[in-house]
Coordinates of C-alpha atoms in Angstrom, one line a residue:
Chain A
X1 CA 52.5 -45.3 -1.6
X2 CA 52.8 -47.2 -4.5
X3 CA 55.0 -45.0 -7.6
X4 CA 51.6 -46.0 -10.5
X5 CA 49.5 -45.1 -8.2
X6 CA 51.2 -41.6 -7.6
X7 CA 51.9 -41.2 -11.5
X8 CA 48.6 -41.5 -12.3
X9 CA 47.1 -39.2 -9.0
X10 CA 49.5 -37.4 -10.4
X11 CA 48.5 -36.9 -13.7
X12 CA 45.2 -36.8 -12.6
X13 CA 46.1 -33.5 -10.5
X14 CA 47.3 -32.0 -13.7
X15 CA 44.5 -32.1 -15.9
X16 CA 42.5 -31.1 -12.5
X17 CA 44.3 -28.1 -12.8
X18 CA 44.7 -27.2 -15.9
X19 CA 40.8 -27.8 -16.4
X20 CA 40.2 -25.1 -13.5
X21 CA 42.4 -23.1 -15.0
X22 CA 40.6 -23.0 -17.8
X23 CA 37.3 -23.0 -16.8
X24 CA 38.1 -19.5 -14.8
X25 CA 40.1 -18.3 -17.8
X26 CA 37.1 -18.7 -19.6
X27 CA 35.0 -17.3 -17.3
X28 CA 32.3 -19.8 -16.4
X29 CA 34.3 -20.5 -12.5
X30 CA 34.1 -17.7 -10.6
X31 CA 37.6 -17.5 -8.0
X32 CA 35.5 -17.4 -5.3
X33 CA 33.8 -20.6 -5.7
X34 CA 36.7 -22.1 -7.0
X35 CA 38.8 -21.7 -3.9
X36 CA 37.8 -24.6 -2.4
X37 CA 38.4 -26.5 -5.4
X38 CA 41.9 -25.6 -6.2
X39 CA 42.9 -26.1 -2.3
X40 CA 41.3 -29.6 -2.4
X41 CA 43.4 -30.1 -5.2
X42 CA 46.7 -28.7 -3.3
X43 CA 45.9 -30.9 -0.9
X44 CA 46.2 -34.0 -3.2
X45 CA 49.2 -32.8 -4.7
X46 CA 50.7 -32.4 -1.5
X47 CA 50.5 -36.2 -0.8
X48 CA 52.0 -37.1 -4.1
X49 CA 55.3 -35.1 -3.8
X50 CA 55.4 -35.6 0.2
X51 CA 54.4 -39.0 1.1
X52 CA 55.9 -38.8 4.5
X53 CA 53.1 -36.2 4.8
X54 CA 50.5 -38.6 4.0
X55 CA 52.5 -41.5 6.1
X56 CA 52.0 -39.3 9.4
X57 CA 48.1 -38.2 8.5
X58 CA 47.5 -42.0 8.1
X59 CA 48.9 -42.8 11.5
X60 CA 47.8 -39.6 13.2
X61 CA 43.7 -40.2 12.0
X62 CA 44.4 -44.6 12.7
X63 CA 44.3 -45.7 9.1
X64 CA 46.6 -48.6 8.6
X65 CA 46.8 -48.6 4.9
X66 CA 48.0 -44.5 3.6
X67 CA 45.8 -45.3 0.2
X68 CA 43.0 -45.4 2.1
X69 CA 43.8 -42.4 3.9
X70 CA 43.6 -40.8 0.8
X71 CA 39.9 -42.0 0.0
X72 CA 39.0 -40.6 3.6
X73 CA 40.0 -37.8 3.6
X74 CA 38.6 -36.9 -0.3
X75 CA 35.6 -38.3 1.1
X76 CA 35.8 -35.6 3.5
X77 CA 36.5 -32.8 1.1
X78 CA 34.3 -33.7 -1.3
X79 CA 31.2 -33.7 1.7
X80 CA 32.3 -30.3 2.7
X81 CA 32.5 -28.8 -1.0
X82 CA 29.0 -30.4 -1.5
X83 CA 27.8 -28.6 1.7
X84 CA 29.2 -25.2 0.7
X85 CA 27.2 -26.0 -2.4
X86 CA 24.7 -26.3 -0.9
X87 CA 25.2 -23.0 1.2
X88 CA 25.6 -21.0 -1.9
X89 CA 22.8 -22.1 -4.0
X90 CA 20.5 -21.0 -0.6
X91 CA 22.1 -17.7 -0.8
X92 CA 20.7 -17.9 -4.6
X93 CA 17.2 -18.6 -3.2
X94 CA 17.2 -15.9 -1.4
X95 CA 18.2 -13.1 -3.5
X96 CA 16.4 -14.8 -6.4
X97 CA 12.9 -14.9 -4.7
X98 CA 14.0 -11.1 -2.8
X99 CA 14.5 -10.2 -6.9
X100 CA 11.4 -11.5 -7.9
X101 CA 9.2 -9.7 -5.2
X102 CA 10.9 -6.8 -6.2
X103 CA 10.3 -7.2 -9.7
X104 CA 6.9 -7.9 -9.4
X105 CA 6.1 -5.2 -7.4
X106 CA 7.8 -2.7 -9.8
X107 CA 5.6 -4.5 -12.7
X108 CA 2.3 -3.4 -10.2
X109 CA 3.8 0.1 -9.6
X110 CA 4.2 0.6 -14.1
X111 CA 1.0 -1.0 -14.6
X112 CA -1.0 1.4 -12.1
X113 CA 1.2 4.4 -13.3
X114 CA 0.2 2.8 -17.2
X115 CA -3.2 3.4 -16.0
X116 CA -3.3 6.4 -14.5
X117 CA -1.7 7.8 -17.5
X118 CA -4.3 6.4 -19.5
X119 CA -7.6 7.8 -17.5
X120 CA -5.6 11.4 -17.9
X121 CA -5.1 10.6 -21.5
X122 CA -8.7 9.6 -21.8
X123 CA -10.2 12.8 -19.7
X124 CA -8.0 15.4 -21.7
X125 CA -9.2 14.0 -25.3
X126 CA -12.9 14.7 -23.8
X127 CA -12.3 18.1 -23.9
X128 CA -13.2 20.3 -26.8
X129 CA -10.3 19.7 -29.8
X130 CA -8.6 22.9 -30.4
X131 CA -9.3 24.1 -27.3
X132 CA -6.0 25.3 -25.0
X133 CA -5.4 24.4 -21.2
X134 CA -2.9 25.5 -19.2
X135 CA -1.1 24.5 -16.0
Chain B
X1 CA -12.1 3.4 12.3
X2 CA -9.1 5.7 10.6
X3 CA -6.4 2.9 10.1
X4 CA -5.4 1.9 6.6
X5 CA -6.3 -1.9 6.2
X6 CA -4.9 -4.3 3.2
X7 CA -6.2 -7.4 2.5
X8 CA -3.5 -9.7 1.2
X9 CA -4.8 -12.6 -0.9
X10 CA -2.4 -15.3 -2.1
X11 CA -3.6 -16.8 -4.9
X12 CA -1.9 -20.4 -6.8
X13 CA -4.3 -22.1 -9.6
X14 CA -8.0 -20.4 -8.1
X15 CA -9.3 -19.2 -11.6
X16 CA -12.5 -20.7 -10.2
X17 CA -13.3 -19.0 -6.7
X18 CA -10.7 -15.8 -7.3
X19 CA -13.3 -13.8 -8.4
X20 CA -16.0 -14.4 -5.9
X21 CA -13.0 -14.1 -3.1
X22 CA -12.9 -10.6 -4.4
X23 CA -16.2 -9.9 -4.7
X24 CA -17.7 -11.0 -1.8
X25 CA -14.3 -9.2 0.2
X26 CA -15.7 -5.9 -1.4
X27 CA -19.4 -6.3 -0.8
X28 CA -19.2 -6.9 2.7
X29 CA -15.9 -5.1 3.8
X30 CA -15.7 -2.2 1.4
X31 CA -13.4 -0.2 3.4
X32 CA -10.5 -2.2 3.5
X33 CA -8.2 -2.0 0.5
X34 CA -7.2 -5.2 -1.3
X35 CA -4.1 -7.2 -3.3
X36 CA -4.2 -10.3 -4.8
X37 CA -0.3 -11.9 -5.1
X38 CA -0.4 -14.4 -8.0
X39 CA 1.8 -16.5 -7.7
X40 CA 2.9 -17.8 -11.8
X41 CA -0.4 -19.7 -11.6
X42 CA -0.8 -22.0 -14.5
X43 CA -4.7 -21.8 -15.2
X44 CA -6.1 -18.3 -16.1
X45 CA -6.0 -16.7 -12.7
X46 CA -4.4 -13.7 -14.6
X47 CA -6.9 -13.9 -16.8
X48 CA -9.8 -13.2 -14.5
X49 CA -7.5 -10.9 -12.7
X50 CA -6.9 -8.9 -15.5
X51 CA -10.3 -8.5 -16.9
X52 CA -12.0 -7.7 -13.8
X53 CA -9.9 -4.9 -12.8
X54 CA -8.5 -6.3 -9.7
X55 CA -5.8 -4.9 -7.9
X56 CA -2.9 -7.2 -7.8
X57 CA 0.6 -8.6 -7.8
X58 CA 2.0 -11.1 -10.7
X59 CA 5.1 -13.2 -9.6
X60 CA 7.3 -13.7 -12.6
X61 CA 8.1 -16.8 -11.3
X62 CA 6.2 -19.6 -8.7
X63 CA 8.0 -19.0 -4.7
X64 CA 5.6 -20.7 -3.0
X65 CA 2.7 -19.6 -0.1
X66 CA 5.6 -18.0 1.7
X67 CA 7.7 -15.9 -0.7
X68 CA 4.0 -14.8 -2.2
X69 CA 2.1 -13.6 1.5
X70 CA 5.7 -11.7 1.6
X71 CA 5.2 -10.0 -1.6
X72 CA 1.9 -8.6 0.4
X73 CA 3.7 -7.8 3.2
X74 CA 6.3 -5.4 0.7
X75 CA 3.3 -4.3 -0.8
X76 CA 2.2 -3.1 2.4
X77 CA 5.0 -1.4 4.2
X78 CA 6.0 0.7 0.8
X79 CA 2.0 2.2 0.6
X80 CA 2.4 2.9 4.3
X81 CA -1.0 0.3 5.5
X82 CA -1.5 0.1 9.4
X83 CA -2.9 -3.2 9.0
X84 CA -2.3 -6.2 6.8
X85 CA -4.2 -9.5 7.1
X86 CA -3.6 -12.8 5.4
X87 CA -6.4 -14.0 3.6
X88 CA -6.6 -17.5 1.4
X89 CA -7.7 -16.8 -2.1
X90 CA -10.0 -20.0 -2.2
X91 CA -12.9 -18.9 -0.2
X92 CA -12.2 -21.1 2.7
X93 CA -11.6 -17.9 4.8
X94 CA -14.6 -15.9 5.5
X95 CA -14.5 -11.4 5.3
X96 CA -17.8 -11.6 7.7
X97 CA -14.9 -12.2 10.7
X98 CA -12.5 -10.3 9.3
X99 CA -13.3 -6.7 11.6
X100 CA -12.8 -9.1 14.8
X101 CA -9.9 -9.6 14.2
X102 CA -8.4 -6.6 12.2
X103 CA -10.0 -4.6 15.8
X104 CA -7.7 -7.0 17.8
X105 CA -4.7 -5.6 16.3
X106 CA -5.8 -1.9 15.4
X107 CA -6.6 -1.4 19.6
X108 CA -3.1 -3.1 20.4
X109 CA -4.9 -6.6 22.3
X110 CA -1.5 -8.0 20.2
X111 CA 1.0 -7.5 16.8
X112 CA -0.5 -10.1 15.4
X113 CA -4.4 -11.8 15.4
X114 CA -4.7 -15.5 14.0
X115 CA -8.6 -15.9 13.2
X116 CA -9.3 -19.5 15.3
X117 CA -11.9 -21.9 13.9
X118 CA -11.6 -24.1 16.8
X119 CA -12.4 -21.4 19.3
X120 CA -16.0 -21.9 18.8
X121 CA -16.1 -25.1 17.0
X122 CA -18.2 -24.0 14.3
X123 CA -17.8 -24.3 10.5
X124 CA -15.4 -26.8 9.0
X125 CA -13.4 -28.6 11.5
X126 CA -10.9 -30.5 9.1
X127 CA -10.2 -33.9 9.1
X128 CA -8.6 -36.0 12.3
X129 CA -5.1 -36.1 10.9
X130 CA -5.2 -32.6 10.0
X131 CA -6.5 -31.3 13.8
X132 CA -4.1 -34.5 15.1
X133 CA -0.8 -32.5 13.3
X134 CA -2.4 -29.3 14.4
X135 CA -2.8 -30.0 17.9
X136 CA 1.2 -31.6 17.7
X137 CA 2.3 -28.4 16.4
X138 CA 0.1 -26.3 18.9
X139 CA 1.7 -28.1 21.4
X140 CA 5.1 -27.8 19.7
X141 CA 5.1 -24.1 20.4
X142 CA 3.4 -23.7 23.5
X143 CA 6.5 -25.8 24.9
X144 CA 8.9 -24.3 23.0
X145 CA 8.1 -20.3 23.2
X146 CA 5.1 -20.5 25.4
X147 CA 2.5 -19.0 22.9
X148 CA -0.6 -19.9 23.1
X149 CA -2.3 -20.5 19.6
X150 CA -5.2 -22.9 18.8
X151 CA -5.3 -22.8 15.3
X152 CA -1.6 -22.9 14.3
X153 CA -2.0 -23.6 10.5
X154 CA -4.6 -21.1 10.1
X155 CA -3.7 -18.8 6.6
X156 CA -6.2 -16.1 8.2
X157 CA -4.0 -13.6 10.3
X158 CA -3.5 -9.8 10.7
X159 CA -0.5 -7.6 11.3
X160 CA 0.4 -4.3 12.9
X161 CA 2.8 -2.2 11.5
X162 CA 5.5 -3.2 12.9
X163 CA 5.2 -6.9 12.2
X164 CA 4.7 -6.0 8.6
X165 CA 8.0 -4.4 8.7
X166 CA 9.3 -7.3 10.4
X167 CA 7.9 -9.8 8.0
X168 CA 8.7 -8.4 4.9
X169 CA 12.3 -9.0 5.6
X170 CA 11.9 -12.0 7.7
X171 CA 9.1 -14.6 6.6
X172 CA 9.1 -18.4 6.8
X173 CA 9.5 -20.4 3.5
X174 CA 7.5 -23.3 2.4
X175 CA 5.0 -24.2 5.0
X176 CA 5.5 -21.0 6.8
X177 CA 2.3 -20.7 9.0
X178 CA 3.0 -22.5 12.2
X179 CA 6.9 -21.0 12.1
X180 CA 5.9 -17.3 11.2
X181 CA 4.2 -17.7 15.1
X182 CA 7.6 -18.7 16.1
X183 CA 10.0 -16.2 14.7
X184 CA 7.2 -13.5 15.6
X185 CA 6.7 -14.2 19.4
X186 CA 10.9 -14.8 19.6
X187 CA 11.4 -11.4 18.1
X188 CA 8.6 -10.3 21.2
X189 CA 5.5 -9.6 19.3
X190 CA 2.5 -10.9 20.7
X191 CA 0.3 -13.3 19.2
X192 CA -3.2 -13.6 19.4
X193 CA -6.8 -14.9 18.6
X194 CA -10.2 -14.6 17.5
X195 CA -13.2 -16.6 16.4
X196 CA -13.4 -17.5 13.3
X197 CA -15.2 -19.9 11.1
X198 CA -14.0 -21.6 7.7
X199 CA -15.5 -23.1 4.9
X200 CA -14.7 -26.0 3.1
X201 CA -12.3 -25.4 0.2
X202 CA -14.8 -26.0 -3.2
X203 CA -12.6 -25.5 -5.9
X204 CA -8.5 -26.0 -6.6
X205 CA -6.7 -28.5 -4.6
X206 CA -4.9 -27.9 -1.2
X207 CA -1.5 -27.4 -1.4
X208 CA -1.0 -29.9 0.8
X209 CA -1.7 -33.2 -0.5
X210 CA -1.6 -36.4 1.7
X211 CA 1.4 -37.6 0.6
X212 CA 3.3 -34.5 1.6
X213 CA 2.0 -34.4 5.0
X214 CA 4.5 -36.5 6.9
X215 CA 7.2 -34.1 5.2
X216 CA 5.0 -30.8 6.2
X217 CA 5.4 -32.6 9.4
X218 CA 8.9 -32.7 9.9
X219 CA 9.7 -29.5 7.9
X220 CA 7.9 -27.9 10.5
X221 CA 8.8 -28.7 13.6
X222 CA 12.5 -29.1 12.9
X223 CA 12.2 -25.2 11.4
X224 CA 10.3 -24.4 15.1
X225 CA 13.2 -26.1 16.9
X226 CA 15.7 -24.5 15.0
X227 CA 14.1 -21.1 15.5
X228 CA 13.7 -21.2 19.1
X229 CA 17.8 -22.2 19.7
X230 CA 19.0 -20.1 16.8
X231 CA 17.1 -17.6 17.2
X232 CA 17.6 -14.9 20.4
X233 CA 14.1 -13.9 22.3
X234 CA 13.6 -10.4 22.0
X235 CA 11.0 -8.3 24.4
X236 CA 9.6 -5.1 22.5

């Protein structure tokens, strides 16, 4: 592999990192989600420091040129990452619309209790002011 | 009769039939009990809701025919109803043929009675492309599951107890009609039929427009094939 080409992947790995790193310091990655990301990102960094590693992939999967090896297979990744996505924001759907039902039933149970509440309200102010009732 | 009965109604954008639904539900079936689910229509279907003193549901947010007939279904198992049928909330489904139907489940004939408008041929038939896709789909699941329905779209359906149970944890998304037959009869309830007749919708707009029809299509059966090798047959 050609040494620009690994300096600047190289690079490029870095401020990968230190952005995820940042992004769960802050807060706004969860580590769960980002496990993917930082192995896909291992992965690459692998290949720069060992490109024997990449060398024997290339041959092993029948790419003749390595570089393009590397485009593959971050093809590859990127698909899958895309797909778990994909998985996660179902996941989503499903507790969103399971939270909504819920909601909304709650919000029918308050509004019949609201009215109950209020025909009680309504009967007891009926009856003579002043007047005492117990139990 | 003594089993509790709940009509569910999902209701999208009918500010202009809603009412009448309702009405004519209560005049000629007054001993079944009644929710409308609204599901964050945009006209004033809470409006009209709301001022008539309806009993009914209000989705914070739009999930579509299936997430809302589910809401029913919820509704249903936690106030303890026998019975819960499906009704559309744009008149096309008649309440005159709803005790055939509701008497199919509540003597055990089957877990779950799809009213049929092509039984007895009468009423609105639908247009060719419609009973075309119908009849695809019909066949779809006889081959797949060997059920039997006519009327695989129908909206106009009641459940025993123990479907409700089953559906309010488990209910088809999107176009969920046809696919709720599936995942029913492969969990081993049985599915079955009455007469029915159906009107022509007068006001609102289908929810399926033309141009979505080859993807209903597809959706569909691809969610019926899934089902039937994902899912594993069960025998009650």
């Amino acid at each position: 592999m050609d040494t620009t080409l690994r300096i600047f992947l190289g690079v490029g790995v870095l401020f990968y990192y230190v952005m995820l790193f940042f992004m769960l310091k802050k807060g706004r990655l969860i580590l769960k989600y980002a496990l993917l990301w930082l192995l896909a990102g291992l992965a690459l960094a692998i290949f720069l420091i060992r490109p024997e590693v990449l060398y024997k992939t290339s041959d092993l999967i029948g790419v003749s040129n390595p570089v393009n090896a590397v485009f593959l297979l971050f093809a590859g990744i990127t698909l899958l990452l895309v797909l778990s996505l994909t998985s996660i924001v179902s996941q989503f759907n499903k507790t969103n619309r399971q939270t909504i039902q819920k909601m909304a039933l709650l919000e029918k149970r308050l509004r019949d209790l609201e009215d109950k509440q209020e025909a009680r309200d309504g009967q007891e102010s009926e009856k003579k002011p002043g007047e005492q009732t117990f139990g | 009769m003594d089993k509790r009965v709940l009509i569910i109604i999902p209701a999208y954008n009918e500010e202009a039939c809603i009412k009448s639904v309702v009405e004519e539900l209560r005049a000629i079936c007054p001993e079944y009990d009644y929710v409308v689910v609204n599901d964050c229509s945009t006209d004033g279907t809470l409006d009209v809701l709301r001022e008539n003193h309806f009993n009914y549901i209000n989705l914070p947010c739009n999930l579509g025919i299936g997430g809302n007939v589910q809401t029913g279904y919820r509704y249903a198992l936690e106030n303890g109803y026998d019975i819960a049928v499906q009704m559309d909330g744009d008149g096309q489904h008649m309440p005159e043929y709803l005790p055939a139907i509701v008497e199919k489940v509540a003597n055990g004939e089957c877990d779950m009675c799809i009213g049929s408008r092509f039984i007895e041929k009468q009423g609105f038939q639908t247009s060719f492309m419609r009973r075309f896709g119908i009849n695809f789909l019909k066949t779809l699941l006889r081959l797949t599951c060997g059920v039997r329905v006519s009327d695989v779209t129908s909206g106009f359906r009641a459940c025993n107890r123990s479907l409700i149970e089953f559906f309010a944890d488990n209910y088809a998304q999107d176009y969920p009609e046809p696919e709720a037959i599936m995942t029913a009869t492969m969990a081993g309830f049985r599915v079955g039929e009455a007469p029915a007749v159906m009107r022509e919708r007068t006001t609102g707009v289908s929810s399926i427009s033309p141009i979505k029809s080859a993807y209903y299509m597809l959706k569909v059966s691809l969610a019926i094939l899934l089902a039937r090798f994902t899912v594993k047959r069960r025998k009650h």
